[in-house]
CSV table of C-alpha atoms in Angstrom, one decimal:
chain,number,residue,atom,x,y,z
A,1424,UNK,CA,117.6,178.5,115.4
A,1425,UNK,CA,119.5,180.7,113.7
A,1426,UNK,CA,122.6,179.0,113.3
A,1427,UNK,CA,122.7,175.2,112.1
A,1428,UNK,CA,124.6,173.2,115.2
A,1429,UNK,CA,127.3,169.8,114.2
A,1430,UNK,CA,125.0,167.9,116.9
A,1431,UNK,CA,121.5,168.4,114.5
A,1432,UNK,CA,123.5,168.1,111.2
A,1433,UNK,CA,124.6,164.8,113.1
A,1434,UNK,CA,121.8,163.5,113.9
A,1435,UNK,CA,121.0,163.5,110.1
A,1436,UNK,CA,124.1,162.4,108.5
A,1437,UNK,CA,124.4,159.3,108.4
A,1438,UNK,CA,126.3,158.1,105.3
A,1439,UNK,CA,127.6,161.2,104.3
A,1440,UNK,CA,128.0,164.7,105.2
A,1441,UNK,CA,127.4,168.3,103.9
A,1442,UNK,CA,130.3,169.7,101.2
A,1443,UNK,CA,131.4,172.4,104.2
A,1444,UNK,CA,132.8,170.1,106.5
A,1445,UNK,CA,135.0,168.1,104.1
A,1446,UNK,CA,138.4,168.7,104.3
A,1447,UNK,CA,140.9,169.9,101.9
A,1448,UNK,CA,143.3,166.8,100.6
A,1449,UNK,CA,146.3,168.6,102.8
A,1450,UNK,CA,143.8,167.9,105.9
A,1451,UNK,CA,141.9,165.1,105.3
A,1452,UNK,CA,143.1,162.6,108.5
A,1453,UNK,CA,142.9,159.0,106.5
A,1454,UNK,CA,145.2,161.4,103.8
A,1455,UNK,CA,147.1,163.3,106.5
A,1456,UNK,CA,147.8,160.6,109.5
A,1457,UNK,CA,150.8,158.5,110.1
A,1458,UNK,CA,149.5,155.2,110.6
A,1459,UNK,CA,150.4,152.4,113.1
A,1460,UNK,CA,151.9,154.8,115.3
A,1461,UNK,CA,150.8,156.4,118.5
A,1462,UNK,CA,152.8,159.8,119.7
A,1463,UNK,CA,153.8,159.1,123.1
A,1464,UNK,CA,154.0,161.9,124.0
A,1465,UNK,CA,156.7,162.7,127.2
A,1466,UNK,CA,154.3,161.7,130.5
A,1467,UNK,CA,156.1,163.7,134.2
A,1468,UNK,CA,154.6,162.5,137.3
A,1469,UNK,CA,154.2,165.8,139.1
A,1470,UNK,CA,154.6,163.9,142.5
A,1471,UNK,CA,158.3,163.5,142.2
A,1472,UNK,CA,159.7,165.0,144.7
A,1473,UNK,CA,163.3,165.4,143.1
A,1474,UNK,CA,161.8,168.9,141.3
A,1475,UNK,CA,164.8,168.9,139.3
A,1476,UNK,CA,164.1,166.1,137.9
A,1477,UNK,CA,160.4,167.2,136.9
A,1478,UNK,CA,162.0,170.3,135.7
A,1479,UNK,CA,163.9,168.5,133.2
A,1480,UNK,CA,161.2,166.8,131.6
A,1481,UNK,CA,159.0,169.7,131.5
A,1482,UNK,CA,161.8,171.8,129.9
A,1483,UNK,CA,162.5,168.9,127.7
A,1484,UNK,CA,158.7,168.4,127.1
A,1485,UNK,CA,158.2,171.9,126.2
A,1486,UNK,CA,160.9,172.7,124.2
A,1487,UNK,CA,160.9,170.1,122.0
A,1488,UNK,CA,157.1,168.5,122.0
A,1489,UNK,CA,154.8,171.7,123.8
A,1490,UNK,CA,152.5,169.3,125.0
A,1491,UNK,CA,152.9,166.7,127.6
A,1492,UNK,CA,150.6,164.7,129.5
A,1493,UNK,CA,150.7,164.8,133.9
A,1494,UNK,CA,149.9,161.5,135.9
A,1495,UNK,CA,150.0,162.1,139.7
A,1496,UNK,CA,148.6,165.5,139.2
A,1497,UNK,CA,146.2,166.0,142.7
A,1498,UNK,CA,142.8,166.6,141.4
A,1499,UNK,CA,141.1,163.7,142.6
A,1500,UNK,CA,139.2,161.4,140.2
A,1501,UNK,CA,136.5,162.4,141.2
A,1502,UNK,CA,136.9,165.8,141.1
A,1503,UNK,CA,137.3,164.9,136.9
A,1504,UNK,CA,134.8,162.9,136.5
A,1505,UNK,CA,132.1,165.1,137.8
A,1506,UNK,CA,133.7,167.7,135.8
A,1507,UNK,CA,132.6,165.4,132.4
A,1508,UNK,CA,129.6,164.0,133.7
A,1509,UNK,CA,127.7,167.6,133.8
A,1510,UNK,CA,129.3,169.3,131.2
A,1511,UNK,CA,127.8,165.7,128.9
A,1512,UNK,CA,125.4,165.9,130.4
A,1513,UNK,CA,124.7,169.8,129.5
A,1514,UNK,CA,125.3,168.6,125.5
A,1515,UNK,CA,122.5,166.3,125.8
A,1516,UNK,CA,119.5,168.0,126.9
A,1517,UNK,CA,117.1,169.3,124.2
A,1518,UNK,CA,118.4,172.2,121.7
A,1519,UNK,CA,116.5,175.0,123.3
A,1520,UNK,CA,117.8,174.5,126.7
A,1521,UNK,CA,121.4,174.6,124.9
A,1522,UNK,CA,120.1,177.9,123.3
A,1523,UNK,CA,119.6,179.9,126.4
A,1524,UNK,CA,123.9,179.9,126.4
A,1525,UNK,CA,123.9,180.3,123.3
A,1526,UNK,CA,126.9,183.7,122.3
A,1527,UNK,CA,124.1,186.6,120.7
A,1528,UNK,CA,125.1,187.6,116.6
A,1529,UNK,CA,128.5,189.5,117.0
A,1530,UNK,CA,129.1,189.2,120.0
A,1531,UNK,CA,132.7,190.2,121.0
A,1532,UNK,CA,133.1,187.9,123.6
A,1533,UNK,CA,134.1,183.9,123.5
A,1534,UNK,CA,131.7,182.6,126.5
A,1535,UNK,CA,128.6,180.9,125.7
A,1536,UNK,CA,127.4,178.0,123.5
A,1537,UNK,CA,128.1,178.1,119.7
A,1538,UNK,CA,129.2,176.2,116.9
A,1539,UNK,CA,132.0,178.7,114.6
A,1540,UNK,CA,134.4,180.4,116.9
A,1541,UNK,CA,136.9,182.1,113.8
A,1542,UNK,CA,137.2,183.0,110.5
A,1543,UNK,CA,136.4,179.8,108.5
A,1544,UNK,CA,139.4,178.9,106.1
A,1545,UNK,CA,138.2,178.2,102.5
A,1546,UNK,CA,134.3,178.5,104.1
A,1547,UNK,CA,135.2,175.1,105.4
A,1548,UNK,CA,133.7,174.0,108.8
A,1549,UNK,CA,135.1,172.1,111.9
A,1550,UNK,CA,132.1,169.0,112.7
A,1551,UNK,CA,131.9,170.6,116.2
A,1552,UNK,CA,130.1,172.8,119.0
A,1553,UNK,CA,131.5,173.9,122.3
A,1554,UNK,CA,130.7,176.0,125.1
A,1555,UNK,CA,132.7,178.5,126.7
A,1556,UNK,CA,132.9,179.9,130.3
A,1557,UNK,CA,135.0,181.8,132.7
A,1558,UNK,CA,135.9,179.7,136.2
A,1559,UNK,CA,138.7,181.9,137.4
A,1560,UNK,CA,139.2,184.3,138.8
A,1561,UNK,CA,135.5,185.5,140.6
A,1562,UNK,CA,135.6,188.6,139.3
A,1563,UNK,CA,135.7,187.3,135.8
A,1564,UNK,CA,132.9,184.7,136.1
A,1565,UNK,CA,129.5,185.6,133.6
A,1566,UNK,CA,127.3,183.4,135.2
A,1567,UNK,CA,125.1,184.0,132.2
A,1568,UNK,CA,126.9,181.4,130.4
A,1569,UNK,CA,127.1,178.4,133.3
A,1570,UNK,CA,124.2,176.3,132.2
A,1571,UNK,CA,121.5,175.5,135.0
A,1572,UNK,CA,121.4,172.4,134.0
A,1573,UNK,CA,122.1,169.6,135.0
A,1574,UNK,CA,121.9,171.4,138.9
A,1575,UNK,CA,125.1,170.1,140.4
A,1576,UNK,CA,126.9,171.4,137.2
A,1577,UNK,CA,128.6,174.7,138.6
A,1578,UNK,CA,129.0,173.1,142.4
A,1579,UNK,CA,131.5,170.5,139.9
A,1580,UNK,CA,132.7,173.7,137.9
A,1581,UNK,CA,134.0,175.1,140.9
A,1582,UNK,CA,135.3,171.9,142.8
A,1583,UNK,CA,137.4,171.3,139.3
A,1584,UNK,CA,138.4,175.3,139.4
A,1585,UNK,CA,139.3,174.6,143.0
A,1586,UNK,CA,141.5,171.6,142.6
A,1587,UNK,CA,143.3,173.8,138.9
A,1588,UNK,CA,145.5,176.7,141.0
A,1589,UNK,CA,148.3,173.4,142.4
A,1590,UNK,CA,148.6,171.7,138.8
A,1591,UNK,CA,148.8,175.5,136.9
A,1592,UNK,CA,150.9,176.9,140.0
A,1593,UNK,CA,153.9,174.0,139.7
A,1594,UNK,CA,153.8,173.7,135.6
A,1595,UNK,CA,154.7,177.6,136.0
A,1596,UNK,CA,156.9,177.2,138.9
A,1597,UNK,CA,158.9,174.8,136.7
A,1598,UNK,CA,158.2,176.4,133.6
A,1599,UNK,CA,160.0,178.9,135.2
A,1600,UNK,CA,163.1,177.8,137.0
A,1601,UNK,CA,164.0,175.9,133.1
A,1602,UNK,CA,164.0,179.2,131.8
A,1603,UNK,CA,166.7,180.0,134.9
A,1604,UNK,CA,164.3,182.2,136.0
A,1605,UNK,CA,163.6,182.9,139.7
A,1606,UNK,CA,159.8,179.9,140.1
A,1607,UNK,CA,157.2,183.3,140.5
A,1608,UNK,CA,158.8,185.2,137.0
A,1609,UNK,CA,156.8,183.2,134.1
A,1610,UNK,CA,153.6,183.6,136.4
A,1611,UNK,CA,153.8,186.5,137.7
A,1612,UNK,CA,154.6,187.8,134.1
A,1613,UNK,CA,151.5,186.6,132.7
A,1614,UNK,CA,149.6,188.4,135.1
A,1615,UNK,CA,150.1,186.7,138.4
A,1616,UNK,CA,146.8,185.6,140.2
A,1617,UNK,CA,145.0,187.4,138.2
A,1618,UNK,CA,145.4,184.8,135.3
A,1619,UNK,CA,142.0,183.8,133.5
A,1620,UNK,CA,141.2,180.1,133.4
A,1621,UNK,CA,138.6,180.1,130.7
A,1622,UNK,CA,136.8,177.0,130.3
A,1623,UNK,CA,135.9,175.2,126.8
A,1624,UNK,CA,133.3,171.7,126.3
A,1625,UNK,CA,134.3,170.4,123.4
A,1626,UNK,CA,131.5,168.3,121.8
A,1627,UNK,CA,132.8,166.9,118.2
A,1628,UNK,CA,129.3,164.2,118.0
A,1629,UNK,CA,129.2,161.3,115.5
A,1630,UNK,CA,130.7,161.4,112.2
A,1631,UNK,CA,130.0,159.1,109.6
A,1632,UNK,CA,132.7,160.5,107.4
A,1633,UNK,CA,136.1,160.5,110.1
A,1634,UNK,CA,138.6,160.0,107.4
A,1635,UNK,CA,137.3,163.7,105.4
A,1636,UNK,CA,136.5,166.2,108.4
A,1637,UNK,CA,138.1,167.7,111.3
A,1638,UNK,CA,136.5,168.2,114.9
A,1639,UNK,CA,139.3,171.0,115.7
A,1640,UNK,CA,141.7,171.9,112.2
A,1641,UNK,CA,145.0,172.8,112.7
A,1642,UNK,CA,146.2,174.8,115.8
A,1643,UNK,CA,148.0,176.7,118.8
A,1644,UNK,CA,146.5,177.9,121.5
A,1645,UNK,CA,146.1,181.6,122.0
A,1646,UNK,CA,146.5,180.7,126.1
A,1647,UNK,CA,149.7,180.5,127.9
A,1648,UNK,CA,149.0,177.2,128.3
A,1649,UNK,CA,145.9,174.4,128.3
A,1650,UNK,CA,145.0,172.2,130.6
A,1651,UNK,CA,142.5,169.4,129.1
A,1652,UNK,CA,141.2,166.2,129.6
A,1653,UNK,CA,139.1,164.0,127.3
A,1654,UNK,CA,136.4,161.0,127.3
A,1655,UNK,CA,138.2,158.0,126.7
A,1656,UNK,CA,136.9,158.4,123.3
A,1657,UNK,CA,141.0,159.1,121.1
A,1658,UNK,CA,141.3,162.0,118.6
A,1659,UNK,CA,142.8,164.8,119.7
A,1660,UNK,CA,146.5,164.8,117.2
A,1661,UNK,CA,150.1,166.8,117.3
A,1662,UNK,CA,152.1,167.3,114.6
A,1663,UNK,CA,155.6,166.6,114.8
A,1664,UNK,CA,158.7,166.5,112.5
A,1665,UNK,CA,156.1,167.8,109.6
A,1666,UNK,CA,154.1,164.4,110.7
A,1667,UNK,CA,150.4,163.5,112.4
A,1668,UNK,CA,150.3,161.5,114.8
A,1669,UNK,CA,147.6,160.2,117.3
A,1670,UNK,CA,148.6,161.0,120.9
A,1671,UNK,CA,148.0,159.0,123.1
A,1672,UNK,CA,145.2,158.3,125.9
A,1673,UNK,CA,146.2,157.7,129.6
A,1674,UNK,CA,143.6,157.4,131.6
A,1675,UNK,CA,143.3,160.3,134.2
A,1676,UNK,CA,146.1,161.9,132.9
A,1677,UNK,CA,145.8,165.5,132.6
A,1678,UNK,CA,147.6,166.9,128.7
A,1679,UNK,CA,149.4,170.3,129.1
A,1680,UNK,CA,149.5,172.6,125.7
A,1681,UNK,CA,152.1,174.6,125.7
A,1682,UNK,CA,150.5,177.9,124.0
A,1683,UNK,CA,151.5,181.0,122.0
A,1684,UNK,CA,152.3,183.1,125.4
A,1685,UNK,CA,154.6,180.9,126.5
A,1686,UNK,CA,156.4,180.6,123.4
A,1687,UNK,CA,156.2,184.2,123.8
A,1688,UNK,CA,158.1,185.2,126.9
A,1689,UNK,CA,160.2,182.5,126.7
A,1690,UNK,CA,161.0,184.0,123.9
A,1691,UNK,CA,160.9,180.9,121.8
A,1692,UNK,CA,162.4,178.3,124.2
A,1693,UNK,CA,159.3,176.6,124.7
A,1694,UNK,CA,157.2,176.0,121.2
A,1695,UNK,CA,153.2,176.4,121.3
A,1696,UNK,CA,152.5,172.6,119.8
A,1697,UNK,CA,150.8,172.5,116.0
A,1698,UNK,CA,147.2,169.9,117.2
A,1699,UNK,CA,144.0,169.2,115.5
A,1700,UNK,CA,141.5,166.6,116.9
A,1701,UNK,CA,139.5,164.7,114.6
A,1702,UNK,CA,136.1,162.6,115.3
A,1703,UNK,CA,134.6,159.2,115.3
A,1704,UNK,CA,133.3,157.4,113.8
A,1705,UNK,CA,130.8,155.1,116.6
A,1706,UNK,CA,131.2,157.7,119.2
A,1707,UNK,CA,131.1,161.0,120.0
A,1708,UNK,CA,134.5,162.5,121.5
A,1709,UNK,CA,133.9,165.5,124.4
A,1710,UNK,CA,136.8,167.3,125.7
A,1711,UNK,CA,137.7,169.6,128.6
A,1712,UNK,CA,140.5,172.8,127.9
A,1713,UNK,CA,141.3,174.8,130.4
A,1714,UNK,CA,143.4,178.1,128.4
A,1715,UNK,CA,145.3,179.6,130.8
A,1716,UNK,CA,145.1,183.0,129.9
A,1717,UNK,CA,146.6,186.5,131.0
A,1718,UNK,CA,144.6,189.2,131.8
A,1719,UNK,CA,143.0,191.2,128.7
A,1720,UNK,CA,144.6,194.0,128.5
A,1721,UNK,CA,148.0,192.8,130.1
A,1722,UNK,CA,150.9,193.5,127.6
A,1723,UNK,CA,152.9,190.0,127.0
A,1724,UNK,CA,156.6,190.0,125.6
A,1725,UNK,CA,159.8,188.0,125.5
A,1726,UNK,CA,160.9,188.3,129.6
A,1727,UNK,CA,163.6,191.0,129.5
A,1728,UNK,CA,165.8,188.9,131.5
A,1729,UNK,CA,166.1,186.1,128.4
A,1730,UNK,CA,166.7,189.0,125.7
A,1731,UNK,CA,170.1,190.7,125.6
A,1732,UNK,CA,172.5,191.9,122.1
A,1733,UNK,CA,172.7,187.9,121.6
A,1734,UNK,CA,169.1,186.7,122.2
A,1735,UNK,CA,167.6,189.3,120.4
A,1736,UNK,CA,163.3,189.6,120.7
A,1737,UNK,CA,161.8,187.1,118.8
A,1738,UNK,CA,158.2,188.4,118.6
A,1739,UNK,CA,156.1,191.7,119.5
A,1740,UNK,CA,155.2,192.8,122.6
A,1741,UNK,CA,151.2,193.7,122.4
A,1742,UNK,CA,148.1,193.7,124.8
A,1743,UNK,CA,146.8,189.7,124.5
A,1744,UNK,CA,143.2,190.6,124.0
A,1745,UNK,CA,144.7,192.4,120.9
A,1746,UNK,CA,147.3,189.1,119.9
A,1747,UNK,CA,143.5,187.6,120.4
A,1748,UNK,CA,141.6,189.4,118.0
A,1749,UNK,CA,144.0,189.2,115.4
A,1750,UNK,CA,145.0,185.0,115.6
A,1751,UNK,CA,140.8,184.8,115.0
A,1752,UNK,CA,140.9,187.2,112.6
A,1753,UNK,CA,143.3,185.4,111.1
A,1754,UNK,CA,145.4,189.0,110.4
A,1755,UNK,CA,149.0,189.4,110.7
A,1756,UNK,CA,150.7,189.8,115.1
């Protein structure tokens, strides 16, 4: 195996972890987390018939937190359970079966099974393996990256994607109305029905030194929005007022992150959330984010209706693919 997977390293790490996984002191969770305080990010009931109230709640959360959780979102619990079941089963396959879906070295595509995602700062590695593949639109799907084992993997993921549309449309409508735009304008600025849903499974194995390692270091998401379901092992942390807090786990809720593209289109009114993932000594944590993204060749910039002499553009307009390249390679935008 050319690349050493974290899952394999975890099997041999009983008391210590390799040096390259030990974060610097300004990143180590034990030193940088506010202890004893769980961040109760806003929880929003998407089924509330009072749309104005829902819009106000989403605007407030997106402006002040960049993150919120939604309940009564319309995705059946059983659909989410089945998504989690097959994702977990894939990572429990023998290594050679997972490697069949590995990204080829030097590939420009993000899709596939892998460990390293972006240029590593100071040579430090994250305690996570992952699987990426697109689940929408059909023209963008590459089934070579969809596991054939377990056999229900494809059916369960397609079912989840089908139910995702209602949530995405509702969120974009509320975000749009909250900016004083027509209900469809934010979604259209992101590519309308050509928006891409990129699923990622993060697999964070048990770690003997969770005080020193991170599953994913601090970052904001490149996407427009990210819609995430975790398993029941707490690990998500958000940065609020320059401090790191654990985010409360709420069963059956979806966690929504405002991504960089919504911050850009809103010209800074909505804030993309700085977040990271901790790991656990006793349990494996798994999460399933769906990154809702503009098509790669779409140029994204502040919405023309939100820019004027008094409020000039705060961001450059650029193709989404170019934005991603700069961010992953840690080069200036």
